[in-house]
mmCIF file of N, CA and C in Angstrom:
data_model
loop_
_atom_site.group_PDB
_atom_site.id
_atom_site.type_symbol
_atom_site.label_atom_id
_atom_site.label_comp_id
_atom_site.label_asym_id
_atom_site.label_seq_id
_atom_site.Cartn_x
_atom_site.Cartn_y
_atom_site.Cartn_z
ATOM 1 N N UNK U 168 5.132 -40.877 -23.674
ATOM 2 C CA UNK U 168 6.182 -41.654 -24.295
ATOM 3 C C UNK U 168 7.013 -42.271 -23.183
ATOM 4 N N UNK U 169 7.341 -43.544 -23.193
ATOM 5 C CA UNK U 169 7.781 -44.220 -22.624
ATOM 6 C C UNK U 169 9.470 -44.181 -23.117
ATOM 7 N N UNK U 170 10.475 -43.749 -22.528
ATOM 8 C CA UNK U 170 12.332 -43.891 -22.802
ATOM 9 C C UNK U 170 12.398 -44.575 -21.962
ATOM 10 N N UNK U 171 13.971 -44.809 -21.850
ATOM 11 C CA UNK U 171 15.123 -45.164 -20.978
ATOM 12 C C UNK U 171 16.296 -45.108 -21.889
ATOM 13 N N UNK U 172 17.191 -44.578 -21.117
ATOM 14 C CA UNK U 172 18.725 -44.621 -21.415
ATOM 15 C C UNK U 172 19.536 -45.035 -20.664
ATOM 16 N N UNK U 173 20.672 -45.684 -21.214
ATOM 17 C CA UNK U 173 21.920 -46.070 -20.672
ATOM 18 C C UNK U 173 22.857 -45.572 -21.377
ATOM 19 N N UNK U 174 24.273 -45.664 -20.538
ATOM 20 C CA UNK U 174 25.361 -45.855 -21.199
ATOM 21 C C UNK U 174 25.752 -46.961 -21.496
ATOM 22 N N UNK U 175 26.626 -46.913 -22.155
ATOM 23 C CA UNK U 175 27.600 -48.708 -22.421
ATOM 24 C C UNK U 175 28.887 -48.415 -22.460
ATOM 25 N N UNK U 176 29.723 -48.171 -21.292
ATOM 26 C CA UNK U 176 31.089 -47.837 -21.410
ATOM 27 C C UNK U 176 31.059 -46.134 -21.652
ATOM 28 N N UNK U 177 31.964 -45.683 -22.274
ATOM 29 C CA UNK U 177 32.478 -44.243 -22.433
ATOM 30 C C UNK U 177 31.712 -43.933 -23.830
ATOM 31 N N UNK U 178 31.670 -44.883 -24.936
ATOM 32 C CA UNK U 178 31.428 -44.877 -26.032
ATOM 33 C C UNK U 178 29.784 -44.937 -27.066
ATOM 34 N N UNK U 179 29.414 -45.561 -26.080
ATOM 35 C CA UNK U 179 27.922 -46.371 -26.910
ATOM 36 C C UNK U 179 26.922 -46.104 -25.839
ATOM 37 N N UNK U 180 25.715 -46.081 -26.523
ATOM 38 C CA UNK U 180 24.744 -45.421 -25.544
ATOM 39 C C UNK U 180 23.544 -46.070 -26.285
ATOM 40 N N UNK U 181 22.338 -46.736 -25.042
ATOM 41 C CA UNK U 181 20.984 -47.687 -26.216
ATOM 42 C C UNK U 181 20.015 -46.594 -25.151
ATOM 43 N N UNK U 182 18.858 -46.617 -25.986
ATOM 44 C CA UNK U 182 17.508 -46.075 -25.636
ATOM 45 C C UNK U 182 16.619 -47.053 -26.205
ATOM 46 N N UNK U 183 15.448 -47.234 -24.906
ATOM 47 C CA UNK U 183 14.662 -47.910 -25.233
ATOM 48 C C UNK U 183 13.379 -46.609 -25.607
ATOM 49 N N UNK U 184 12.680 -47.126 -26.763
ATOM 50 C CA UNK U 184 11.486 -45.822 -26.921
ATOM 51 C C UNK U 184 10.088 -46.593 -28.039
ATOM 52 N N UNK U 185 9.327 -46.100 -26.940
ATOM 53 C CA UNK U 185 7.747 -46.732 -27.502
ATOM 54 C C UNK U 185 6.953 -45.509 -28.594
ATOM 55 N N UNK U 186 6.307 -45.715 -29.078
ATOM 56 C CA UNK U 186 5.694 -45.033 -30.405
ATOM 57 C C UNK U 186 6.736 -44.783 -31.416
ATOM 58 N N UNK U 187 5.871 -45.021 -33.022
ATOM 59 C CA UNK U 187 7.246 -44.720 -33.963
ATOM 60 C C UNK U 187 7.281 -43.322 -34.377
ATOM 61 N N UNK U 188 6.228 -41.855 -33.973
ATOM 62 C CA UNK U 188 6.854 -41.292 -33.760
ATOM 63 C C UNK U 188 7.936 -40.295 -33.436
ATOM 64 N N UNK U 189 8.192 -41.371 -32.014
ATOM 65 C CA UNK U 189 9.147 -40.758 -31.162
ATOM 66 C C UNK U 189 10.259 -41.318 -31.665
ATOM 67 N N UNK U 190 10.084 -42.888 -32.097
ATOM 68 C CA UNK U 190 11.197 -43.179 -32.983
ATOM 69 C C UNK U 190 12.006 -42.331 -33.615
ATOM 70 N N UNK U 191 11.054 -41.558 -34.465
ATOM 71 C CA UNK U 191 11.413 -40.935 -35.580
ATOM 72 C C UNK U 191 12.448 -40.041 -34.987
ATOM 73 N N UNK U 192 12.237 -39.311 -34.763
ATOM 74 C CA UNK U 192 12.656 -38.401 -33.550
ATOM 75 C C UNK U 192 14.109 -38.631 -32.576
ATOM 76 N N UNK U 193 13.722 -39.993 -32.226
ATOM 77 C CA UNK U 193 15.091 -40.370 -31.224
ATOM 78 C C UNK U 193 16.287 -40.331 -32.442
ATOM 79 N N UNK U 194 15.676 -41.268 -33.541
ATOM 80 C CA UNK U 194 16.733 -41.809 -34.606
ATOM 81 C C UNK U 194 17.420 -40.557 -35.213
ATOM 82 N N UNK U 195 16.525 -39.796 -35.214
ATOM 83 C CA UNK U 195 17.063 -38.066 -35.936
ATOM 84 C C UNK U 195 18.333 -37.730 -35.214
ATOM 85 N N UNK U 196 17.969 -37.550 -33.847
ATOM 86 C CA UNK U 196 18.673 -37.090 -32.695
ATOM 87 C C UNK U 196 19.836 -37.814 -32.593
ATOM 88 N N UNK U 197 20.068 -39.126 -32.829
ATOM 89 C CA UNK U 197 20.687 -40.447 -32.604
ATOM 90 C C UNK U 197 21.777 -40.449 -33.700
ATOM 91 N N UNK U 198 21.379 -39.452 -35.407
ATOM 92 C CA UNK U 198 22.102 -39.648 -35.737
ATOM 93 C C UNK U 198 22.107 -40.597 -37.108
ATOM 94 N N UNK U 199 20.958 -41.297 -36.903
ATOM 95 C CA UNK U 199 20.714 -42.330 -37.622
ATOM 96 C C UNK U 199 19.790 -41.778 -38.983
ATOM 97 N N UNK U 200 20.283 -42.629 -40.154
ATOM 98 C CA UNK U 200 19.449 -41.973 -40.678
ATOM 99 C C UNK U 200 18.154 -43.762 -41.491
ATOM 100 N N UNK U 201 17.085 -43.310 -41.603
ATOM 101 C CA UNK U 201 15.921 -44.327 -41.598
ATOM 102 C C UNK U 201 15.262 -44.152 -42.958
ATOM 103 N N UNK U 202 15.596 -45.438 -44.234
ATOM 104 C CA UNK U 202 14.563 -44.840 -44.947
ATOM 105 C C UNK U 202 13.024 -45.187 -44.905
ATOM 106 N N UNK U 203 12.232 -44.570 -45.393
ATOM 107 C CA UNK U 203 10.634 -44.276 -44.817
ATOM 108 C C UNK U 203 10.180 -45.825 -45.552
ATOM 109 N N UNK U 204 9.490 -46.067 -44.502
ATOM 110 C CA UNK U 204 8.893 -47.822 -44.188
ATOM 111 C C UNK U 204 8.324 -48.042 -45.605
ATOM 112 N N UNK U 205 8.120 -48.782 -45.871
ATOM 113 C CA UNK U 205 7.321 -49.113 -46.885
ATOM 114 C C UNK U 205 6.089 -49.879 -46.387
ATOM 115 N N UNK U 206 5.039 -50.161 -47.080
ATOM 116 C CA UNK U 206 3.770 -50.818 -46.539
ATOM 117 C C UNK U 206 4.201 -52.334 -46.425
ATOM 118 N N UNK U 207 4.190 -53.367 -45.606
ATOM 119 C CA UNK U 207 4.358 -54.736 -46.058
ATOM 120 C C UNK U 207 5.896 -54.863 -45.745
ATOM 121 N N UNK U 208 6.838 -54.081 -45.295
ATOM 122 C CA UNK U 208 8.520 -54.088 -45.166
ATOM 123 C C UNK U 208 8.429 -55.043 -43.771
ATOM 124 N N UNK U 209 7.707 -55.342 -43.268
ATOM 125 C CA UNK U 209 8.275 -56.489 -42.190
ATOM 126 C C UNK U 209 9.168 -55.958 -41.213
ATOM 127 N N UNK U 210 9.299 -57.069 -40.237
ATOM 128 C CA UNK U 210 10.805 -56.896 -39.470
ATOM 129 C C UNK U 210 11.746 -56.490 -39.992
ATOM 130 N N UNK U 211 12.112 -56.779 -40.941
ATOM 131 C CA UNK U 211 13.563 -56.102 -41.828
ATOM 132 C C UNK U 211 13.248 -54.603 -41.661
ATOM 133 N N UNK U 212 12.252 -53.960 -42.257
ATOM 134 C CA UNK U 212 12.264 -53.105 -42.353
ATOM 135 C C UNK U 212 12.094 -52.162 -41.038
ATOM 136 N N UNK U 213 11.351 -52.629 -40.368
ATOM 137 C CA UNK U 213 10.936 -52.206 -38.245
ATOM 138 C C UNK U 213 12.789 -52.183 -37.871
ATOM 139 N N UNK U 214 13.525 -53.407 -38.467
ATOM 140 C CA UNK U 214 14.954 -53.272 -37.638
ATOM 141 C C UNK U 214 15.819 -52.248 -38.121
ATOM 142 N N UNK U 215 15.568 -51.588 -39.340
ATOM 143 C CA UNK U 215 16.352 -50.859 -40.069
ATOM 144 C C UNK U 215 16.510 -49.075 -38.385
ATOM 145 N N UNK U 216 17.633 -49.293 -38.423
ATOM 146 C CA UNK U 216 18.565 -48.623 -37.402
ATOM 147 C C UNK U 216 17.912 -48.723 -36.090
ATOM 148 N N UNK U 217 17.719 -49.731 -35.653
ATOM 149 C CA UNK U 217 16.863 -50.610 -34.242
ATOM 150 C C UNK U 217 18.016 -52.060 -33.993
ATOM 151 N N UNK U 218 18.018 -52.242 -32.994
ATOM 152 C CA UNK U 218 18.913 -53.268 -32.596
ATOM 153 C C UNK U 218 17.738 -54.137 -31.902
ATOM 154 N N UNK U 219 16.680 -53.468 -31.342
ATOM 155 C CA UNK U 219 15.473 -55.050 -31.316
ATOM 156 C C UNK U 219 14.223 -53.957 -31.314
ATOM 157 N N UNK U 220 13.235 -55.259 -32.237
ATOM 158 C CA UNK U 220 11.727 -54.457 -31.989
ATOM 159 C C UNK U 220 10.720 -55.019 -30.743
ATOM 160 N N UNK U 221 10.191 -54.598 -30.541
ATOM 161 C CA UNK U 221 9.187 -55.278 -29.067
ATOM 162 C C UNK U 221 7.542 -54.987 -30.318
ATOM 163 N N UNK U 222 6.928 -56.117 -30.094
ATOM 164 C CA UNK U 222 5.644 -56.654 -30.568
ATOM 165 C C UNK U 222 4.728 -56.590 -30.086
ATOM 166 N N UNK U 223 3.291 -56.385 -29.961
ATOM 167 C CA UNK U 223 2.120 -56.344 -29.420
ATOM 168 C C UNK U 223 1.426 -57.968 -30.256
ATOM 169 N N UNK U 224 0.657 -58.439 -29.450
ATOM 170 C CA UNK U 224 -0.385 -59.688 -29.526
ATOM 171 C C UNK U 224 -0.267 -59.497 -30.795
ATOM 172 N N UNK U 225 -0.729 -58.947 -31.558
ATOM 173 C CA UNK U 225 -1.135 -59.351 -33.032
ATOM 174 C C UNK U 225 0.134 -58.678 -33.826
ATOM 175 N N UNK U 226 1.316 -58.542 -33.206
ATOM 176 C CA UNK U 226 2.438 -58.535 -34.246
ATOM 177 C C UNK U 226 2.662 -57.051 -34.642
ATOM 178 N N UNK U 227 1.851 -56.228 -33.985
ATOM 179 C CA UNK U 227 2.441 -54.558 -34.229
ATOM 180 C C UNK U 227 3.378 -54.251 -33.579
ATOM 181 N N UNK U 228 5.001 -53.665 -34.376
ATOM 182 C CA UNK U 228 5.888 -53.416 -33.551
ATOM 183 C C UNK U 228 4.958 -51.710 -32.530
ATOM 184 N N UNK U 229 5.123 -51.779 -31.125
ATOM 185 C CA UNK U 229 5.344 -50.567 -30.385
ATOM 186 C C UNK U 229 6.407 -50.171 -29.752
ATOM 187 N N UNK U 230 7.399 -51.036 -29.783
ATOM 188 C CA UNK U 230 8.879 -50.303 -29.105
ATOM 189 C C UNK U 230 9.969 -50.923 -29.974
ATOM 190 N N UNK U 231 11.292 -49.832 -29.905
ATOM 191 C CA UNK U 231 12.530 -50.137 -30.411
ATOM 192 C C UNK U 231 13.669 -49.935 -29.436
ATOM 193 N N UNK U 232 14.433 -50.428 -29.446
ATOM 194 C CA UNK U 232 15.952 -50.416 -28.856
ATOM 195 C C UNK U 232 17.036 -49.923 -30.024
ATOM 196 N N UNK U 233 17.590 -48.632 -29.553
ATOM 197 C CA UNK U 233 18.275 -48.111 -30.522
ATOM 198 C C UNK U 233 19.703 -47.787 -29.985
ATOM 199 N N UNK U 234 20.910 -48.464 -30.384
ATOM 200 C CA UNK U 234 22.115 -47.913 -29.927
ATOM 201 C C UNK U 234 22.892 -47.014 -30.914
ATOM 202 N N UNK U 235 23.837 -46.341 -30.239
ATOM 203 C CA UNK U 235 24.306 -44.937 -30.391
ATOM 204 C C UNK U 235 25.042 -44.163 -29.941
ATOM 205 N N UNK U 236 26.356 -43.590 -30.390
ATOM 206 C CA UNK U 236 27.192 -42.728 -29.991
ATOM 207 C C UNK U 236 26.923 -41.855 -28.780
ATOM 208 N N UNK U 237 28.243 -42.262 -27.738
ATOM 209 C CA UNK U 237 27.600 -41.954 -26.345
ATOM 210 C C UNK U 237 27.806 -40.370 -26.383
ATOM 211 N N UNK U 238 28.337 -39.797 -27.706
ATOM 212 C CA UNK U 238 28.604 -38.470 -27.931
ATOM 213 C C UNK U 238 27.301 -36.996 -28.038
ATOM 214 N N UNK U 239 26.470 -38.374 -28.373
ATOM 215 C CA UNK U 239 25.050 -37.626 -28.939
ATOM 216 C C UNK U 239 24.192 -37.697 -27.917
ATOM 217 N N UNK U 240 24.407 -38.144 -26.359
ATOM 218 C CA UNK U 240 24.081 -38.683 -25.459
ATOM 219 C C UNK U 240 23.378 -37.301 -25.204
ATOM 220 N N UNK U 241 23.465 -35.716 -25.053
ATOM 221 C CA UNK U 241 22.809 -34.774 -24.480
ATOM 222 C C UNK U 241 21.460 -34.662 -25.387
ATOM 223 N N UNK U 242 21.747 -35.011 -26.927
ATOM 224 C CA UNK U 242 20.321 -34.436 -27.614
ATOM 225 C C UNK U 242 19.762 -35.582 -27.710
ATOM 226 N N UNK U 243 20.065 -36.835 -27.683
ATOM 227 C CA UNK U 243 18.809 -37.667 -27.401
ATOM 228 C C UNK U 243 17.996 -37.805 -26.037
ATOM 229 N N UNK U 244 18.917 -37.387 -24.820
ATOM 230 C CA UNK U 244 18.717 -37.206 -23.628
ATOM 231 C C UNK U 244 17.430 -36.180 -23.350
ATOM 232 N N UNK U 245 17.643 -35.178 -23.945
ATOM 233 C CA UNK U 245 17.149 -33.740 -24.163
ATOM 234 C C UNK U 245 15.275 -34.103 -24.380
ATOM 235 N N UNK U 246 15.373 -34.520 -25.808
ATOM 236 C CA UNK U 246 14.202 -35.253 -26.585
ATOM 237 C C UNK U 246 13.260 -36.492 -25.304
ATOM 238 N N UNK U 247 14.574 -37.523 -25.074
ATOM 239 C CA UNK U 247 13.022 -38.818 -24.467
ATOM 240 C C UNK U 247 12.849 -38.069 -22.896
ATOM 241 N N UNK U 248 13.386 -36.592 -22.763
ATOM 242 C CA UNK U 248 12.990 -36.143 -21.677
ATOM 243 C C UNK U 248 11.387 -35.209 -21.550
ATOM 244 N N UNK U 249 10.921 -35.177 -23.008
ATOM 245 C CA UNK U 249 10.127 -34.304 -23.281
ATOM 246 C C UNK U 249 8.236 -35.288 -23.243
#
């Protein structure tokens, strides 16, 4: 699995994270809560608690950008360390 984290100030915190997943997983950790994709949900549905999706050639999302309380910063930390 591919992460990265930042901070953003004192407050806000983005992770970048490939497979959904780990998605699943970060978003848990993150706080966020995701309802389960539907078949055919599109981008709308890939952005639902994602601030950008990253695409493969034929349009499969494989990565998300997820921002997030810089509070929760140890257990998502914890997780894209694994």
């Amino acid at each position: 699995m591919k992460t990265s984290l930042w901070k953003i100030g004192t407050r806000r915190a983005m992770v970048y994270v490939e497979g959904r997943e780990n998605l699943e997983r970060l978003l848990a950790a993150a706080g966020k809560v995701r309802e389960p994709l539907r078949r055919g949900a599109g981008l709308e549905g890939e952005l639902q608690g994602a601030v950008a999706v990253y695409s493969d050639a034929k349009g499969r999302p494989f990565a998300w950008l997820i921002a997030f309380d810089a509070v929760r910063w140890d257990e998502v930390s914890a997780l894209a360390a694994q």
